[in-house]
Coordinates of C-alpha atoms in Angstrom, one line a residue:
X1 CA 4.9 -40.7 14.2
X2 CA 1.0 -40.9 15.5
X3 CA -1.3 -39.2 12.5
X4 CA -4.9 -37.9 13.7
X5 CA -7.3 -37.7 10.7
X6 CA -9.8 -35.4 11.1
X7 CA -12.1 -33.2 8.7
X8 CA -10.7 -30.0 9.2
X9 CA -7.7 -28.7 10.8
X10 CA -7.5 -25.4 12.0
X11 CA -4.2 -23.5 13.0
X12 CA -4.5 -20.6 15.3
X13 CA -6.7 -20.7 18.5
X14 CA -7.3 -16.6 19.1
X15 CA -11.0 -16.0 18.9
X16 CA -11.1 -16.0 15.2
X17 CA -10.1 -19.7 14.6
X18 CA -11.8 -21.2 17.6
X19 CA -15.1 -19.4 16.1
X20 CA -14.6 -20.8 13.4
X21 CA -13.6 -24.2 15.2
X22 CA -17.1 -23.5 17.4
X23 CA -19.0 -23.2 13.8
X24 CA -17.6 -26.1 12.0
X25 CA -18.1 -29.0 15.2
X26 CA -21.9 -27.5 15.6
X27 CA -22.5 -28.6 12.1
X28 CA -20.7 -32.4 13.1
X29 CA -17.8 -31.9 11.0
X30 CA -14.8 -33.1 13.0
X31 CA -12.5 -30.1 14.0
X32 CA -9.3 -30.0 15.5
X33 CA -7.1 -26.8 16.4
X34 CA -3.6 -26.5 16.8
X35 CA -2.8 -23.4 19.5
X36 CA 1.2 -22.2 20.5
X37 CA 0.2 -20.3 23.3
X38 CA -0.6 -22.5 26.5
X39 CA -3.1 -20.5 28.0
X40 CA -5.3 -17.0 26.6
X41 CA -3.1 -14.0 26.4
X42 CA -3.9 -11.3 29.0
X43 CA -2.6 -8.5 26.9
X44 CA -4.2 -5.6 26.3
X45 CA -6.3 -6.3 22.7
X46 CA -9.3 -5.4 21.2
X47 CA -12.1 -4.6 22.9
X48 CA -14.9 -3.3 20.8
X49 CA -17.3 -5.2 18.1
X50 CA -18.9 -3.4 15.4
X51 CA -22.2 -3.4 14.4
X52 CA -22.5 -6.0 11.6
X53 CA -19.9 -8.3 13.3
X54 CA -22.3 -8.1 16.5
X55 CA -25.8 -8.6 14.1
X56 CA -24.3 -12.2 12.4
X57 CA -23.2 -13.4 16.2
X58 CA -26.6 -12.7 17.1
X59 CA -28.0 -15.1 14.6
X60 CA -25.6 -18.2 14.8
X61 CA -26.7 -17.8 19.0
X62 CA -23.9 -16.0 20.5
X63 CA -25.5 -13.1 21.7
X64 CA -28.5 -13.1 23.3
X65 CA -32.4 -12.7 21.5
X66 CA -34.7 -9.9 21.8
X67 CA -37.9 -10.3 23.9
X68 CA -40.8 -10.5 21.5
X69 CA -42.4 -8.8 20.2
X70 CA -39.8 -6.6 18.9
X71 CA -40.6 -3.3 20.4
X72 CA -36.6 -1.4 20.8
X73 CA -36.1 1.3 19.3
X74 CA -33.0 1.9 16.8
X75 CA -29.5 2.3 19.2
X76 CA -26.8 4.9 18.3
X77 CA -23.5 5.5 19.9
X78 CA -20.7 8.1 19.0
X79 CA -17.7 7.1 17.5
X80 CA -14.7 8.7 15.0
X81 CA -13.0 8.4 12.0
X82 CA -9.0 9.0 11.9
X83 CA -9.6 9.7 15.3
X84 CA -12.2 13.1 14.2
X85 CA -15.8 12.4 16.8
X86 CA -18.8 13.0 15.1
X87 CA -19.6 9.8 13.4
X88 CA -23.1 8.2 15.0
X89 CA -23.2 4.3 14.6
X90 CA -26.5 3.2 14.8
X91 CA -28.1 -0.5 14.9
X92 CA -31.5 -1.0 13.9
X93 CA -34.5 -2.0 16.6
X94 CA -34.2 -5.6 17.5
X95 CA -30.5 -5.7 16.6
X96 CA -27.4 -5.3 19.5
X97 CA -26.0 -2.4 20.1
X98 CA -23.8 -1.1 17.3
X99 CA -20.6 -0.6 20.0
X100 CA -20.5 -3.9 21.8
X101 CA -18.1 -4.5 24.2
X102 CA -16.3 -7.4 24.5
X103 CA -12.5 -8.2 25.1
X104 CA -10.5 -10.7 23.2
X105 CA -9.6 -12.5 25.9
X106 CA -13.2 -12.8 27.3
X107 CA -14.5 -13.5 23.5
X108 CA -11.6 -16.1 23.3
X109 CA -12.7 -18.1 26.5
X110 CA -15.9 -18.2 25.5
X111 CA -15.3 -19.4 22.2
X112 CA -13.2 -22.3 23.3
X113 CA -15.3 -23.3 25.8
X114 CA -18.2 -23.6 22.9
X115 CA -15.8 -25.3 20.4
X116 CA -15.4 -28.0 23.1
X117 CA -18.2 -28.7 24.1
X118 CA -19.7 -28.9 20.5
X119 CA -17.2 -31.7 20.0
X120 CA -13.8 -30.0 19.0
X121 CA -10.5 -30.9 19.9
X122 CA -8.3 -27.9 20.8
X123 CA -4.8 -28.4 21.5
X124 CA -2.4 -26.2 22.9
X125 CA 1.3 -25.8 22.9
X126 CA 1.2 -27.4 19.3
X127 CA 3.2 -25.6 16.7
X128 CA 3.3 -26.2 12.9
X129 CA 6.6 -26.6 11.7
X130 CA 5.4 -28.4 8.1
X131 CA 2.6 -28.5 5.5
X132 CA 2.3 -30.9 2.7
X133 CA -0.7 -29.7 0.4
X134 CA -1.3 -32.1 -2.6
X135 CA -5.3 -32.4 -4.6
X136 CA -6.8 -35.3 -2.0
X137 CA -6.0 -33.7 1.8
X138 CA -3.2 -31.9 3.7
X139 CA -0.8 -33.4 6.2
X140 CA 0.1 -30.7 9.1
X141 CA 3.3 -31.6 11.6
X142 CA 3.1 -30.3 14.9
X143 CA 5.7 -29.9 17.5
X144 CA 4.4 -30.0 21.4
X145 CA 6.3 -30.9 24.6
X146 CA 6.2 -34.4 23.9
X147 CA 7.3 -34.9 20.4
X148 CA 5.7 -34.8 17.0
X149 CA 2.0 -35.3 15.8
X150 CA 0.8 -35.7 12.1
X151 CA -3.0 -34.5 11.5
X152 CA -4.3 -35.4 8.1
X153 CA -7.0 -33.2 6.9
X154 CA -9.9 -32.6 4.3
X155 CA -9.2 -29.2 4.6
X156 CA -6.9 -26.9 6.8
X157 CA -7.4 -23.1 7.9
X158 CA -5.1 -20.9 8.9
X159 CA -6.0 -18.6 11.6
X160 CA -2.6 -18.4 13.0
X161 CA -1.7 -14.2 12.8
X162 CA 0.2 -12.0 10.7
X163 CA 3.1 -14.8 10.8
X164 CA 0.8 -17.3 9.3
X165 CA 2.8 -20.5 9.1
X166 CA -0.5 -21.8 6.6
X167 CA 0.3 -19.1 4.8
X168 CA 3.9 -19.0 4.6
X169 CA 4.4 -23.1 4.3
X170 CA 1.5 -23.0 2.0
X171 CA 3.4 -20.6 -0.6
X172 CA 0.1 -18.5 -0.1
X173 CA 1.8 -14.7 -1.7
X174 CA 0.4 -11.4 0.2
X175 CA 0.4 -7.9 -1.2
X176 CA 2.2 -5.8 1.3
X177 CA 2.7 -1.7 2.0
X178 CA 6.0 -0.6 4.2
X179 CA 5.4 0.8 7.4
X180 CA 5.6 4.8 7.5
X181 CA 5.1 5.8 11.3
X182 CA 6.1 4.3 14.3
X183 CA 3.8 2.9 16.9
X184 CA 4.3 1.8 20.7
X185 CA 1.2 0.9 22.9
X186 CA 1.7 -0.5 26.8
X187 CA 0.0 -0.1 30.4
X188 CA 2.1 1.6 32.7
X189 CA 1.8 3.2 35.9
X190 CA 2.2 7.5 35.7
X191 CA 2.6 9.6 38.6
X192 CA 3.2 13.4 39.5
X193 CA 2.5 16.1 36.7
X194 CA 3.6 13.4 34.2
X195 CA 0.0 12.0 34.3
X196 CA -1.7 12.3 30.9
X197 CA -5.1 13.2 30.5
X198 CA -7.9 10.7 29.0
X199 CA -8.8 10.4 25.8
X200 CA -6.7 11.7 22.4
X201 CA -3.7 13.6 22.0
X202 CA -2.6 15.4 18.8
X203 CA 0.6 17.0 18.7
X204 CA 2.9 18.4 15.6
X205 CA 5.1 14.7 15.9
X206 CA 2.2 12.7 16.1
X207 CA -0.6 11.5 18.5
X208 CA -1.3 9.5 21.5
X209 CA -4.1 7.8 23.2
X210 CA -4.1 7.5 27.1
X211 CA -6.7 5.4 29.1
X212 CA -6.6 5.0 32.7
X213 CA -7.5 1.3 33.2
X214 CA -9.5 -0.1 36.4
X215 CA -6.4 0.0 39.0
X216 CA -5.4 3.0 38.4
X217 CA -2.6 2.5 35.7
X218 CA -2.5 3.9 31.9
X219 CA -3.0 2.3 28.7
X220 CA -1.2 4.2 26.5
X221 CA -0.8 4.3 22.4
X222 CA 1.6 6.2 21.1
X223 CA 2.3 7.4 17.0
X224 CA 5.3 9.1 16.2
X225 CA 5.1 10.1 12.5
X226 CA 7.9 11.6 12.2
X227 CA 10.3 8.6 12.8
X228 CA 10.4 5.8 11.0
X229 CA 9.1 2.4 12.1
X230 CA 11.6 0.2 14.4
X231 CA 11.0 -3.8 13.3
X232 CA 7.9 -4.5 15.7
X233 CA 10.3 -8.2 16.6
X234 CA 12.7 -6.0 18.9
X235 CA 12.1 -5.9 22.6
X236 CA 10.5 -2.4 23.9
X237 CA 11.6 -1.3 27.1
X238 CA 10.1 0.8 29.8
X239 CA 12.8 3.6 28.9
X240 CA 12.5 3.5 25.0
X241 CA 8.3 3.4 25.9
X242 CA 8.8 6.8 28.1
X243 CA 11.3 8.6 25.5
X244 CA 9.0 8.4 23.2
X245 CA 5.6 8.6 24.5
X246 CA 7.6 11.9 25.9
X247 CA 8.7 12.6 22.5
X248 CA 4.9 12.6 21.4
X249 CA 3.3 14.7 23.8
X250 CA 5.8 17.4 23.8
X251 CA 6.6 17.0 27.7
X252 CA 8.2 14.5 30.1
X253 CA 5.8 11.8 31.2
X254 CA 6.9 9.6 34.1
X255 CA 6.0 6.2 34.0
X256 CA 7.0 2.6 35.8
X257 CA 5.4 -1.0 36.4
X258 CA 5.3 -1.5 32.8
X259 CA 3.5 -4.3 31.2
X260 CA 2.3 -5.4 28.3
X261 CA 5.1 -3.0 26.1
X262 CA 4.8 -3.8 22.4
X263 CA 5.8 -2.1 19.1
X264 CA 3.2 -1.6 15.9
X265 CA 2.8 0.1 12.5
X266 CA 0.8 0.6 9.7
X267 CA 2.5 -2.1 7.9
X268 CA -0.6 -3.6 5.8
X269 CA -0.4 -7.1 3.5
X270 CA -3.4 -8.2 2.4
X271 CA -3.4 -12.1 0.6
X272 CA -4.3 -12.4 -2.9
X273 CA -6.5 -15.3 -2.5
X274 CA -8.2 -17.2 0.8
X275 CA -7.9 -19.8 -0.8
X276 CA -5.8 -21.8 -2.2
X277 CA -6.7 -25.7 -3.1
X278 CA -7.3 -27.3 0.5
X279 CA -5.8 -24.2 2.3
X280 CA -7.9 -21.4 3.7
X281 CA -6.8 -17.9 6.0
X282 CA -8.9 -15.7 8.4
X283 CA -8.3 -13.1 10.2
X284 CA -4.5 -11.5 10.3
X285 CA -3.2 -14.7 8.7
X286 CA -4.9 -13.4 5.6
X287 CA -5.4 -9.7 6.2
X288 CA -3.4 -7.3 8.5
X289 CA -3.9 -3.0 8.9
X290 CA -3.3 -0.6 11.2
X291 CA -5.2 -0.9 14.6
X292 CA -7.7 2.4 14.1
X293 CA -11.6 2.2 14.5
X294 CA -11.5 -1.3 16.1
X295 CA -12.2 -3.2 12.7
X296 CA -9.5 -5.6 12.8
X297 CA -11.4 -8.3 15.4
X298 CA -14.9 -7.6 13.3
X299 CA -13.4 -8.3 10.2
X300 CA -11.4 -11.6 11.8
X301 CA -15.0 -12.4 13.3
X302 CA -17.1 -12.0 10.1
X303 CA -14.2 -14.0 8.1
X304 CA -15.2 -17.1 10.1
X305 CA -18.7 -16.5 10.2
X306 CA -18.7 -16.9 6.3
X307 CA -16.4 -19.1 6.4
X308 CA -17.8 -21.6 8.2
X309 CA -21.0 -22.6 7.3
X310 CA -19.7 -23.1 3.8
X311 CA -16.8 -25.2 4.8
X312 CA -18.9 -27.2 6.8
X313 CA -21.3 -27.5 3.6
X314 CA -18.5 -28.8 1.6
X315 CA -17.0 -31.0 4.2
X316 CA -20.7 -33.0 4.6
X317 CA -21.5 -33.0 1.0
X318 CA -24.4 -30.4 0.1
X319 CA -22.1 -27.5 -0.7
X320 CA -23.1 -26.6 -4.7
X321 CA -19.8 -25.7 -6.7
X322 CA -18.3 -23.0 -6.3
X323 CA -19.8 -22.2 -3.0
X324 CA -16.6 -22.8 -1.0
X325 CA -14.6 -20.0 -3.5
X326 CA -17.4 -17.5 -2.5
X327 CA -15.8 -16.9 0.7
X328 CA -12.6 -15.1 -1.3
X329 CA -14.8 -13.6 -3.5
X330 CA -17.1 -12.2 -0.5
X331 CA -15.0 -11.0 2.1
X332 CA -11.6 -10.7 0.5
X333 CA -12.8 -7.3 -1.5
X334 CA -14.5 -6.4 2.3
X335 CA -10.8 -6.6 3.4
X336 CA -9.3 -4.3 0.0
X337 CA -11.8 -2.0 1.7
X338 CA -11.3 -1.8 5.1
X339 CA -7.5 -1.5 4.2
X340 CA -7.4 1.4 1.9
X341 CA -10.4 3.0 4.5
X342 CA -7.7 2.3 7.4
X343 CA -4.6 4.3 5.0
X344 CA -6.8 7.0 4.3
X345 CA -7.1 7.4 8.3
X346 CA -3.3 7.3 8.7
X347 CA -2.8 9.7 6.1
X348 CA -5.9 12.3 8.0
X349 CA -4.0 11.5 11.3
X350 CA -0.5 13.0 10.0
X351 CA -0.2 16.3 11.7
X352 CA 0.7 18.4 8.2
X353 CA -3.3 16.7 7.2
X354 CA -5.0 16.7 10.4
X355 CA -8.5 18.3 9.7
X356 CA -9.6 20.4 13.2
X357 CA -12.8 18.1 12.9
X358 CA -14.7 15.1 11.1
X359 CA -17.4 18.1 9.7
X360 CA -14.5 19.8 8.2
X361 CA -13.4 16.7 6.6
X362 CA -16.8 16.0 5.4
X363 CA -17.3 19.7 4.1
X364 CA -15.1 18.9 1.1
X365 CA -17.9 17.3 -0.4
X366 CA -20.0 21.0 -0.7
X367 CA -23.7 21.2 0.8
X368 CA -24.4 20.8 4.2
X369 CA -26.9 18.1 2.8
X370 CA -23.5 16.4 1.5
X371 CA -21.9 16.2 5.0
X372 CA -24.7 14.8 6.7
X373 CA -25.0 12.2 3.7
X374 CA -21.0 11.5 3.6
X375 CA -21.2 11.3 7.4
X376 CA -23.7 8.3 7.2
X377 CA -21.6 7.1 4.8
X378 CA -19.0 6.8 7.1
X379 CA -20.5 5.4 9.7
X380 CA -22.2 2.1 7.7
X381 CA -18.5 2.0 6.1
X382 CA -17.4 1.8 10.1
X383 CA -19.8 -0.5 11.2
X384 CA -19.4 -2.7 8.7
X385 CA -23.7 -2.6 8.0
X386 CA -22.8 -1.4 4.4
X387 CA -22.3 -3.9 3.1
X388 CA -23.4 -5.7 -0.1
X389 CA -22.5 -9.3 -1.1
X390 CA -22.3 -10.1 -5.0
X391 CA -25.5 -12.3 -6.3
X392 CA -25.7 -15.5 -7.6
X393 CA -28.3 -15.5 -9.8
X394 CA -28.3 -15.0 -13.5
X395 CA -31.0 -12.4 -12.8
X396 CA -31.3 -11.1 -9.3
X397 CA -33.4 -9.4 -7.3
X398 CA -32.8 -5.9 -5.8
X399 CA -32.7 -7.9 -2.0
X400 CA -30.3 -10.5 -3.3
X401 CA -26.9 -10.2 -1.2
X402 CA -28.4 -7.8 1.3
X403 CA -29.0 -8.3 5.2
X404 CA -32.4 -8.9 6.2
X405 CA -32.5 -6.8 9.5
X406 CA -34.3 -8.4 12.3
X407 CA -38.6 -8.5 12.0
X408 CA -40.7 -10.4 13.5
X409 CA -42.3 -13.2 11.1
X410 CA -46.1 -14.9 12.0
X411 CA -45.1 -18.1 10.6
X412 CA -47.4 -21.4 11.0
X413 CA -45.9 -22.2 14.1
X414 CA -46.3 -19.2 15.6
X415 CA -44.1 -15.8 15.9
X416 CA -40.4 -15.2 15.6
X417 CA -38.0 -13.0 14.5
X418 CA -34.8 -13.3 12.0
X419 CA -32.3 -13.7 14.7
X420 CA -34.0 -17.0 16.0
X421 CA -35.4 -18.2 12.8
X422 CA -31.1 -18.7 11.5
X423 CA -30.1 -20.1 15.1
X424 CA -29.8 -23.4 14.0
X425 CA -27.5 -22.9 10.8
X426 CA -29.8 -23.7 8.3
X427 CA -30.6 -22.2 5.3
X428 CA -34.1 -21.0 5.7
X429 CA -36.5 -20.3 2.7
X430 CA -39.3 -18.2 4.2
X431 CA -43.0 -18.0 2.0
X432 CA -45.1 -15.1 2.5
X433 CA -48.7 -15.6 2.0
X434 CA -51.4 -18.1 3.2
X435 CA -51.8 -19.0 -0.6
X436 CA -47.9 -19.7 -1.4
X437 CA -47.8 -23.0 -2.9
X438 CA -45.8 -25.8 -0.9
X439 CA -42.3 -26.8 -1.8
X440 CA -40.0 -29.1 -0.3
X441 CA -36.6 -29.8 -0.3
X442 CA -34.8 -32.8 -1.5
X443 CA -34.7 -35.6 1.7
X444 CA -30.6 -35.2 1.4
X445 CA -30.8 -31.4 2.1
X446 CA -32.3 -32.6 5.3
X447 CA -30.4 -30.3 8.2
X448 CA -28.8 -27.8 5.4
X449 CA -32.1 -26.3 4.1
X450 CA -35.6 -25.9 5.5
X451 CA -39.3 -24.1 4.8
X452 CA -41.4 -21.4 6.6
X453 CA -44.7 -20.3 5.5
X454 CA -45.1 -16.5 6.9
X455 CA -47.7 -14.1 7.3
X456 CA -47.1 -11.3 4.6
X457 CA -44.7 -8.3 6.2
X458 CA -45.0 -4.9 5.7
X459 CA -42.3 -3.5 4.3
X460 CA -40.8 -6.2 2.7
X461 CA -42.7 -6.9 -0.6
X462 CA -41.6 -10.2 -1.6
X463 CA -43.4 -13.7 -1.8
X464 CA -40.2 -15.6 -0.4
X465 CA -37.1 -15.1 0.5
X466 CA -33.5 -17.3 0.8
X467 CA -31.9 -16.6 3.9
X468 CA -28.4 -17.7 4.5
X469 CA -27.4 -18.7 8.1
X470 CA -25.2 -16.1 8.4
X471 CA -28.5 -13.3 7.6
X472 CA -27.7 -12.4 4.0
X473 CA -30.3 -12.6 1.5
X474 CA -29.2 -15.7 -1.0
X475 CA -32.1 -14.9 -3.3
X476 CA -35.3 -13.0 -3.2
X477 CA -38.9 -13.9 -5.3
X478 CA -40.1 -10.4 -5.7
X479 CA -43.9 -11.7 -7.1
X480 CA -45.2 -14.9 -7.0
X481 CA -44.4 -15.3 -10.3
X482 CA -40.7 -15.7 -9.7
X483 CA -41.4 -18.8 -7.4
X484 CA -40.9 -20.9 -10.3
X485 CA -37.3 -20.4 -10.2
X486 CA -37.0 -21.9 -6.6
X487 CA -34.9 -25.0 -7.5
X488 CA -32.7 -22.9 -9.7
X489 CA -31.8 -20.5 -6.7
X490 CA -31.3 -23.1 -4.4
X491 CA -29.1 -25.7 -6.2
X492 CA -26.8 -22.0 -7.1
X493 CA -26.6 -22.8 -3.0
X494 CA -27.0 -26.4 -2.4
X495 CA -26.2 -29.2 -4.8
X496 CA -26.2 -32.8 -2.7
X497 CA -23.6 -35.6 -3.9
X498 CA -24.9 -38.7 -4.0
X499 CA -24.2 -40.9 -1.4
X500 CA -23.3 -38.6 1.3
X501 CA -25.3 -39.0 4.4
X502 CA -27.6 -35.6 5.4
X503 CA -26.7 -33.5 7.7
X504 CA -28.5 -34.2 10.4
X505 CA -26.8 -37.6 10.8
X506 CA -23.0 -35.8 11.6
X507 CA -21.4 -37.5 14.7
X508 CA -17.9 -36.1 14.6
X509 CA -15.0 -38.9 15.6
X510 CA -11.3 -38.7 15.0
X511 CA -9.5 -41.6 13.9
X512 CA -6.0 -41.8 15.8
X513 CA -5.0 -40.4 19.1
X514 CA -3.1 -37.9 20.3
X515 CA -0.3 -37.7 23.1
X516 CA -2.1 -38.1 27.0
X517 CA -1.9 -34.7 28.7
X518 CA -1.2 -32.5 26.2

């Protein structure tokens, strides 16, 4: 059997592993990913990124810069919570919009087309039918049209969906919650006085969701919480789809041409660690929710946006300890979260707890001064832009595990703002002050860390700042006093092993070969 040996395998080629797959072969570590599907599904899938999601794609270069200077003022855009309007999401000047959007399918194109051309190999119509895991690498089998493959791996990721083969072969256990309403969504053509009207549907057996698409057909979503769920593997036809979008609305809704029928819940399993020796999950492999507030491609997103940059760290040899196991213990609890958020919206959306509106639900709290604050809340909980990463210093700073917002920076080489300054995926350790003293880093950190002298900014009192490439603040001088502890907070980062080759000497080649026109 031909074995490919490789850095890091991934499994799953959606939009979350060939991110991920996109990160890793920027940073020259060799990448491979295993896909089932031949080509990008064109089913109706997400279609909306969230704020922070959007903010972090912005700085690793997949969304376009401001102009500078940064003159935009702050964006907001309507949104709701267990389906209640009234929440305002808003990004902060210089950022993207807070709603951007983008469809999987377009998102998963793109993606691929960067992972390639930063030097992965993606393969399709590869299936993983076995893992062996042991202390030194993993071996991954793979069945495609031509026979079997072996890939042997530093490390391998499973990005692979809810029926995560890495997780399953792996023996990777999940905490999991029993579906308790039943959920149908499909595009459908609807035509006399059967035609729904747009937008959201509450009735006494549940709710539905009706969007007419482009050519004139209906995308349609439809909870019934009063039967329970059917397993989401059986068939749906256009019948069963019709009875019970009927069922729902409370009157008969004709419908043909379906496509696109599928079945859903608010089944929930959420895995008790991301990692697990050589194994990693993103995305639905390790986390999977009910589909409400369009948080489940975000959260995929942002999982291999952490994720990679400290995996490609570790891979070329400048990773500190423990930095790889920061990725459970960052976005793992972010997942807890956005789980019990996405129950509590289930629960508001049963029709015995339905509130009339999102300022009754936020009324419980008392004050009108309450609302508007629990509203906020709500909206940075949404958007993701609340959140707060745990420090790694013995005694940090009040900015440590924050995100530094976008500014503009007059650095020795002339302006530029956050976003472009953590294009490039290094660590940047930014000095404010013509008087800051100078500090390198060691030659081996070359391409993993680098310094920028900067023009104090108002505002932001500090006399240097650790920025990770993903925006978060790794550690914050508050006075010039604390510089002293600069090669303290940067080996918590970045520790290089000696004899490993910097990073700006990757050149990513496979050894072995894979079958010809696959």
């Amino acid at each position: 059997m031909e074995c490919v040996r490789t850095d890091v395998v991934i499994v799953g080629g959606g939009p979350v592993g060939l991110l991920l797959a996109t990160e890793l072969a920027r940073y020259g570590v060799r990448t491979v990913v295993l896909e089932e599907r031949a080509e990008v599904s064109g089913r109706p899938r997400a279609t909306t990124l969230h704020a922070r999601t959007a903010q972090v794609l912005a700085r690793r270069g997949y969304l376009p810069a401001p102009a500078l200077p940064l003159t935009e003022e702050a964006v907001s855009a309507p949104f709701h919570f267990a389906g209640l309007w009234g929440l305002e999401l808003t990004a902060p000047a210089g950022e993207p919009e807070p709603l951007l959007k983008r469809p999987q399918a377009v998102l998963e194109r793109d993606f691929e087309e960067r992972a390639r051309a930063a030097g992965a190999l993606v393969l399709r119509q590869y299936r993983v039918v076995g893992l062996e895991h042991s202390e030194r690498s993993v071996v991954v089998t793979a069945e495609h049209p031509r026979g079997r493959v072996e890939f042997e791996a530093a490390y391998v990721v499973g990005a692979d969906g809810a029926r995560s083969a890495v997780r399953a072969l792996g023996g990777i256990p999940a905490d999991e919650s029993a579906p308790t309403v039943s959920a149908m969504v499909g595009v459908v053509r609807c035509a006399g006085e059967g035609v729904p009207e747009p937008g959201w549907h509450r009735t006494p057996r549940g709710w539905a969701v009706a969007k007419e698409t482009h050519d004139g057909r209906w995308h349609l979503r439809v909870v019934d919480c009063l039967t329970p769920a059917a397993d989401h593997r059986l068939p749906l036809g256009l019948e069963e789809f019709r009875r019970a979008t009927s069922k729902v609305m409370g009157r008969d809704i004709d419908m043909d041409e379906p496509c696109s029928l599928s079945r859903f819940s608010d089944f929930s399993r959420l895995a008790r660690s991301y990692r697990s020796g050589r194994l990693l999950l993103v995305g639905d492999a390790a986390h999977v929710h009910f589909p409400i507030g369009a948080q489940g491609l975000s959260t995929g997103l942002l999982d291999a946006l952490n994720l990679g940059w400290k995996l490609a760290f570790t891979v070329r040899g400048v990773a500190a300890e423990g930095l790889l196991d920061s990725y459970d213990a960052e976005r793992r609890p972010a997942a807890a979260r956005l789980l019990e958020q996405v129950r509590k919206q289930v629960d508001l959306m049963r029709p015995v707890n339905t509130p009339v509106s999102l300022a009754e639900l936020t009324a419980a709290t008392g004050t009108a001064a309450d609302v508007a604050t629990e509203t906020v809340r709500l909206a940075l909980m949404v958007s993701g832009q609340d959140t707060v990463l745990p420090p790694r210093s013995r005694y940090p700073s009040l900015w440590e595990g924050r995100f530094l917002y976008n500014l503009e920076l007059a650095t020795d080489n002339g302006p530029v703002d956050a976003i472009r300054l953590l294009a490039d995926g290094c660590m940047t350790l930014v000095r404010f002050g013509p008087t800051a003293p100078d500090w390198a880093p060691p030659p081996r950190l070359r391409g993993a860390l680098r310094v920028v002298r900067s023009a104090p900014v108002p505002g932001l009192p500090c006399a240097a700042l650790l920025l990770r490439p993903d925006g978060y603040i790794a550690w914050a001088a508050d006075t010039a006093g604390d510089l002293v502890d600069i090669d303290e907070a940067v080996t918590a980062w970045l520790t290089p092993r000696s004899g490993v080759a910097t990073m700006e000497s990757a050149t990513p080649v496979l050894t072995g070969s894979v079958p010809a026109g696959v």
